[in-house]
Amino acid sequence: MPQNQFQRMMFALITVVITVHAYVFYSLYVVNGSYFLSIDGATSVIDGINRQGGVYAFGHYLPIWAIILIEFCLAYTLENVLGSPCSFKLACKVFNPAETHHMMFETAIICATVGLMCPAMSFLAAIMYYPYYAGFSIVTLFANWLKLVCYNFPFAYFSQLFFIQPLVRTIFKAIFVRNKKDAAAAQSASVPNSIITVGREFCSGGAEAAKKLAEKLGYKYIDKELINQTAVKLGMLPEYIEKHEEKPDGYFDVPPHWIGSSGWYADHSENSMTDSMKIINAQKQIIEDYAKESGVVIVGRTADQILKGYPNVMSVFFHADEEKRIQRCQEISDCNREEAKKAIHQVDRLRADYYNSTTGQKWGAKNTYDLYLDLGELGPEQAIDQIIEKMQNNA
């Protein structure tokens, strides 16, 4: 998928070039082919169009290349203004992009794009191909628009889902992904094999940025995997682990005296541990096992403090302006402003209480981390570049 504005515009360009040609073919040959063949002396659709003097549009007969050019300009503008930005937001209202398989999320984006673009382009087509020679009626325009939507939507849906978008993604990957992999390999070779721990404010985009960082460096990305690994280690259900992990002292059943005098985990026998204590201890052991490897990005779970003092470990904290986090929360959770604000404060408070009680340090404090980055201002790409630059300087 596109990673920056230039790539998004190129992705839209490739999509529109293929789509416009497919739709012109569909309109002229499939929908109106019998009409053009019925013109006296016509031996083919193209011959019929030529005998007619072109394709009727805007009250004039225009050559096919002009029709393609006009539709391309209209479609490209709509794709950049309406299709691309709005389809992503609509997909985020149904699926969380950080937790959904990329194929499922891309399919959701395609469906949302068709749902937006097909009615919009059909309306423009109804204006473009309206029979102005017979006079103008808004009722007739509306009726023609509905007819075009009924004609176009099935073709739009199936062609985009099964032909056009797979082809576009194949072309896009051939152009950009190879360059991206080459750049990532060169960049990865210039930095030491490290362990990067990532803390993040809720809805700051920190988890997504961490995943992109891991992909760029060719590192292993560790986040939700810890839930399954903890479940296997303790013989508990993953759902139970997910519900109980990263909750603050006293939120469930972790007694305050379990925290050591140094602010870290005190030693306890297995029998004296509650489930919450066992989860914390198991995740600590799993994270320490990852520290024996190289090239790992670990999200959350107080990993920065667990691995404090380990060689080649860098701690990063992502934050963002509250207003931007509220907007992001609304986009991905389909909630109103007050609900989004409440969720942000609640999750941040839980993370802070958990971190503070189990480590003796302050969650989100700038001096606690090696890098403290504002994702709202920097964006993921620039933030990742700063992390890599810091790693190179530390080498």
XYZ file of C-alpha atoms in Angstrom:
395
model
C 0.000 0.000 0.000
C 1.130 3.626 -0.560
C 3.307 5.041 2.222
C 3.394 8.765 1.369
C 1.533 11.396 -0.630
C 3.525 10.832 -3.823
C 2.862 7.091 -3.722
C -0.830 7.695 -3.002
C -1.083 9.951 -6.066
C 0.745 7.410 -8.229
C -1.482 4.617 -6.930
C -4.537 6.711 -7.820
C -3.060 7.479 -11.256
C -2.514 3.800 -12.097
C -5.985 2.930 -10.779
C -7.736 5.636 -12.785
C -5.866 4.921 -16.048
C -6.908 1.248 -15.939
C -10.407 1.945 -14.613
C -11.321 4.613 -17.173
C -10.321 2.413 -20.107
C -12.264 -0.524 -18.617
C -15.362 1.609 -18.052
C -15.289 3.215 -21.500
C -15.082 -0.278 -23.006
C -17.949 -1.454 -20.771
C -20.116 1.561 -21.619
C -19.523 1.549 -25.376
C -19.364 -2.174 -26.066
C -21.472 -3.843 -23.357
C -24.120 -1.262 -22.454
C -24.469 0.617 -25.776
C -22.850 -1.811 -28.217
C -26.148 -2.927 -29.790
C -27.101 0.689 -30.448
C -23.873 1.461 -32.313
C -24.157 -1.764 -34.318
C -27.691 -0.755 -35.368
C -26.427 2.365 -37.132
C -26.800 1.933 -40.907
C -23.766 0.291 -42.459
C -21.936 -0.233 -39.147
C -19.753 -3.350 -39.152
C -18.444 -2.896 -35.602
C -18.959 -0.723 -32.546
C -16.040 1.520 -33.510
C -17.383 1.798 -37.043
C -20.798 2.762 -35.666
C -19.263 5.453 -33.459
C -17.316 6.859 -36.404
C -20.405 6.870 -38.638
C -22.305 8.734 -35.928
C -19.519 11.304 -35.739
C -18.291 10.322 -32.273
C -19.773 9.725 -28.811
C -22.557 12.107 -27.762
C -21.454 14.070 -24.675
C -22.244 17.560 -23.353
C -24.510 18.107 -26.335
C -21.793 17.419 -28.929
C -20.261 14.422 -30.688
C -16.745 13.870 -29.369
C -14.036 11.383 -30.407
C -13.320 8.462 -28.085
C -9.926 9.879 -27.028
C -11.686 13.040 -25.802
C -14.188 10.946 -23.825
C -11.325 9.016 -22.201
C -9.458 12.249 -21.370
C -12.539 13.909 -19.832
C -13.425 10.828 -17.781
C -9.805 10.457 -16.662
C -9.678 14.061 -15.362
C -12.997 13.676 -13.547
C -12.114 10.262 -12.072
C -8.605 11.266 -10.972
C -9.918 14.368 -9.220
C -12.667 12.424 -7.468
C -10.283 9.619 -6.483
C -7.903 12.040 -4.745
C -10.576 14.239 -3.180
C -13.222 11.644 -2.289
C -12.254 8.033 -3.016
C -8.851 7.530 -1.392
C -9.213 9.596 1.824
C -12.851 8.739 2.596
C -12.644 5.027 1.758
C -9.780 4.587 4.241
C -11.766 6.329 6.980
C -14.842 4.230 6.247
C -12.785 1.025 6.353
C -11.321 2.126 9.705
C -14.823 2.458 11.142
C -15.338 -1.274 10.606
C -11.816 -2.687 10.987
C -8.797 -1.718 13.061
C -5.923 -1.590 10.510
C -3.377 -2.536 13.179
C -5.209 -5.762 14.058
C -6.858 -6.765 10.752
C -5.198 -8.929 8.101
C -4.015 -6.654 5.311
C -6.024 -8.513 2.649
C -9.243 -8.083 4.617
C -8.516 -4.407 5.228
C -7.646 -3.773 1.560
C -10.896 -5.486 0.532
C -12.801 -3.168 2.881
C -11.100 -0.153 1.276
C -11.999 -1.405 -2.232
C -15.655 -1.906 -1.251
C -15.798 1.553 0.334
C -14.181 3.111 -2.743
C -16.739 1.505 -5.066
C -19.558 2.599 -2.778
C -18.354 6.213 -3.006
C -16.980 6.467 -6.535
C -19.655 4.566 -8.468
C -22.586 6.861 -7.557
C -20.393 9.966 -7.897
C -18.998 9.055 -11.330
C -22.426 7.849 -12.481
C -23.896 11.233 -11.579
C -21.191 13.029 -13.577
C -21.805 10.608 -16.449
C -25.553 11.351 -16.292
C -24.737 15.053 -16.760
C -22.111 14.328 -19.414
C -24.283 12.032 -21.563
C -27.641 13.714 -20.949
C -29.700 14.063 -24.190
C -29.675 17.863 -24.216
C -31.171 17.910 -27.733
C -34.513 16.885 -26.198
C -34.487 19.636 -23.557
C -33.533 19.363 -19.897
C -35.444 17.928 -16.956
C -34.085 17.346 -13.463
C -36.384 14.323 -13.133
C -34.926 12.799 -16.305
C -31.398 13.528 -15.062
C -32.154 11.804 -11.755
C -33.705 8.819 -13.533
C -30.685 8.519 -15.866
C -28.388 8.668 -12.846
C -30.201 5.806 -11.097
C -30.132 3.758 -14.305
C -26.363 4.306 -14.656
C -25.779 3.308 -11.029
C -27.723 0.085 -11.611
C -25.692 -0.613 -14.753
C -22.318 0.371 -13.315
C -22.333 -0.843 -9.708
C -22.148 -4.629 -10.345
C -19.418 -4.122 -12.935
C -17.584 -1.665 -10.683
C -17.680 -3.985 -7.691
C -16.548 -7.185 -9.388
C -14.021 -5.568 -11.744
C -12.358 -3.585 -8.945
C -12.325 -6.451 -6.471
C -11.188 -9.255 -8.767
C -9.353 -7.603 -11.642
C -8.494 -3.907 -11.503
C -7.226 -3.590 -7.904
C -5.178 -6.831 -7.989
C -3.624 -5.606 -11.252
C -2.997 -2.119 -9.848
C -1.358 -3.558 -6.717
C 0.832 -5.840 -8.831
C 2.014 -2.886 -10.928
C 2.460 -0.695 -7.852
C 4.516 -3.312 -6.027
C 6.678 -3.866 -9.103
C 7.479 -0.136 -9.171
C 7.725 0.814 -5.511
C 8.123 -2.218 -3.243
C 11.373 -3.358 -4.842
C 12.830 0.124 -4.388
C 11.508 0.151 -0.835
C 13.118 -3.206 -0.056
C 16.424 -2.115 -1.556
C 16.364 1.097 0.464
C 15.372 -0.777 3.615
C 18.163 -3.320 3.117
C 20.718 -0.565 2.644
C 19.420 1.329 5.649
C 19.232 -1.792 7.788
C 22.819 -2.640 6.914
C 23.944 0.771 8.162
C 22.489 0.355 11.671
C 23.459 -2.159 14.354
C 21.170 -5.065 15.197
C 19.250 -3.587 18.070
C 16.236 -4.045 20.292
C 13.754 -1.177 20.159
C 11.088 -0.847 22.837
C 8.057 1.281 22.062
C 5.697 2.996 24.469
C 2.768 4.961 23.100
C -0.205 7.075 24.036
C -3.555 5.623 23.029
C -4.570 6.522 19.447
C -1.270 8.306 18.794
C -0.549 5.850 15.958
C 2.408 4.429 17.890
C 1.713 0.746 17.228
C 1.358 1.360 13.490
C 4.573 3.410 13.424
C 6.392 0.649 15.333
C 5.204 -1.919 12.807
C 6.389 0.227 9.897
C 9.751 0.698 11.642
C 10.146 -3.070 11.995
C 9.249 -3.583 8.334
C 11.699 -0.916 7.203
C 14.569 -2.405 9.208
C 13.623 -6.032 8.594
C 13.162 -6.503 12.363
C 10.765 -8.835 14.139
C 7.645 -7.003 15.367
C 6.389 -8.102 18.799
C 3.018 -6.935 20.077
C -0.056 -9.174 20.118
C 2.196 -12.240 19.792
C 3.035 -11.799 23.468
C -0.569 -12.602 24.382
C -0.489 -16.032 22.710
C 3.011 -16.785 23.997
C 1.974 -15.876 27.547
C -1.152 -18.033 27.222
C 0.920 -21.026 26.103
C 3.480 -20.473 28.853
C 0.827 -20.302 31.591
C -1.738 -22.686 30.122
C -4.399 -19.969 30.033
C -6.755 -18.792 27.307
C -5.435 -15.923 25.126
C -8.701 -14.018 25.747
C -8.064 -14.206 29.484
C -4.495 -12.934 29.050
C -5.624 -10.061 26.825
C -8.227 -9.004 29.374
C -5.805 -9.066 32.306
C -2.461 -7.942 30.847
C -1.092 -4.395 31.255
C -3.568 -3.513 33.976
C -2.416 -1.368 36.911
C -1.572 -2.518 40.404
C -4.842 -3.187 42.239
C -6.924 -3.251 39.047
C -7.353 -6.995 39.435
C -5.538 -8.880 42.133
C -1.880 -7.807 42.237
C -1.182 -6.972 45.880
C 0.868 -3.791 46.443
C 3.483 -5.636 48.525
C 4.457 -7.673 45.428
C 6.324 -4.690 43.978
C 9.968 -4.812 45.017
C 11.732 -2.049 46.932
C 13.525 -1.033 43.732
C 10.191 -0.502 42.000
C 10.470 -3.772 40.071
C 9.116 -7.281 40.468
C 9.943 -8.859 43.784
C 10.667 -12.600 43.894
C 7.715 -14.749 44.891
C 7.068 -18.454 44.882
C 4.731 -19.827 42.207
C 2.120 -20.766 44.801
C 1.905 -17.268 46.245
C 1.359 -15.614 42.851
C -2.057 -14.523 41.657
C -2.927 -14.843 37.955
C -2.096 -11.195 37.335
C 1.299 -11.644 38.965
C 1.940 -14.754 36.848
C 1.062 -12.873 33.653
C 3.440 -10.038 34.515
C 6.228 -12.458 35.389
C 5.678 -14.615 32.277
C 5.734 -11.607 29.952
C 8.901 -10.367 31.649
C 10.587 -13.729 30.947
C 9.383 -13.757 27.319
C 10.676 -10.225 26.734
C 14.025 -11.157 28.294
C 14.179 -14.128 25.911
C 13.672 -11.770 22.976
C 16.579 -9.705 24.287
C 18.849 -12.655 23.489
C 17.974 -12.125 19.809
C 18.750 -9.074 17.670
C 16.613 -6.976 15.404
C 13.407 -6.822 17.479
C 10.758 -4.125 18.011
C 8.704 -4.722 21.181
C 5.538 -2.710 21.860
C 4.384 -1.929 25.409
C 4.500 -4.310 28.421
C 7.097 -2.112 30.212
C 9.737 -3.631 27.919
C 11.907 -0.507 28.174
C 12.343 -1.046 31.926
C 12.597 -4.839 31.717
C 15.513 -4.479 29.279
C 17.078 -1.434 30.889
C 20.839 -1.939 31.014
C 20.851 -4.468 28.172
C 23.258 -3.624 25.319
C 21.891 -2.168 22.053
C 18.466 -1.383 23.507
C 16.725 1.850 22.520
C 13.512 3.025 24.161
C 11.050 5.158 22.192
C 7.837 6.831 23.296
C 5.253 8.058 20.790
C 2.814 10.786 21.754
C 0.515 13.176 19.915
C -1.699 16.189 20.514
C -4.937 15.198 22.243
C -7.100 16.735 19.516
C -5.413 14.636 16.843
C -5.788 11.524 18.985
C -9.488 12.232 19.458
C -9.936 12.547 15.691
C -8.036 9.310 15.120
C -10.090 7.499 17.768
C -13.310 8.677 16.118
C -12.087 7.466 12.719
C -11.173 3.950 13.812
C -13.814 3.368 16.495
C -16.942 5.034 15.078
C -17.636 7.004 18.246
C -18.489 10.620 19.038
C -16.045 13.185 20.366
C -16.910 12.736 24.045
C -16.673 8.944 23.827
C -13.307 9.209 22.067
C -11.955 11.637 24.664
C -13.145 9.406 27.502
C -11.563 6.308 25.920
C -8.215 8.092 25.446
C -8.107 9.263 29.056
C -9.154 5.859 30.372
C -6.616 3.813 28.385
C -3.808 6.295 29.069
C -4.596 6.180 32.785
C -4.562 2.359 32.818
C -1.243 2.238 30.967
C 0.277 4.883 33.229
C -0.909 3.231 36.450
C 0.358 -0.168 35.310
C 3.742 1.173 34.199
C 4.245 3.363 37.267
C 3.272 0.666 39.777
C 5.324 -2.147 38.231
C 8.482 -0.194 37.369
C 8.700 2.657 39.856
C 9.184 5.016 36.888
C 6.789 7.521 35.321
C 5.003 6.455 32.150
C 5.279 8.976 29.328
C 7.906 11.122 31.058
C 10.316 12.527 28.482
C 13.453 11.743 30.498
C 12.423 8.067 30.861
C 13.035 7.265 27.170
C 15.883 7.571 24.687
C 13.564 9.196 22.135
C 10.327 11.075 22.808
C 8.578 11.707 19.485
C 5.433 13.628 18.560
C 3.765 11.473 15.892
C 1.076 14.070 15.312
C 3.674 16.604 14.193
C 6.273 14.339 12.599
C 4.156 11.642 10.999
C 5.323 7.996 10.985
C 7.882 8.324 8.151
C 9.784 11.246 9.681
C 9.615 9.688 13.144
C 11.062 6.434 11.796
C 13.858 8.376 10.091
C 14.740 10.030 13.422
C 14.869 6.642 15.173
C 17.161 5.198 12.513
C 19.383 8.289 12.628
C 19.644 7.918 16.420
C 20.584 4.238 16.018
C 23.283 5.135 13.476
C 24.698 7.810 15.773
C 24.801 5.343 18.670
C 26.614 2.707 16.604
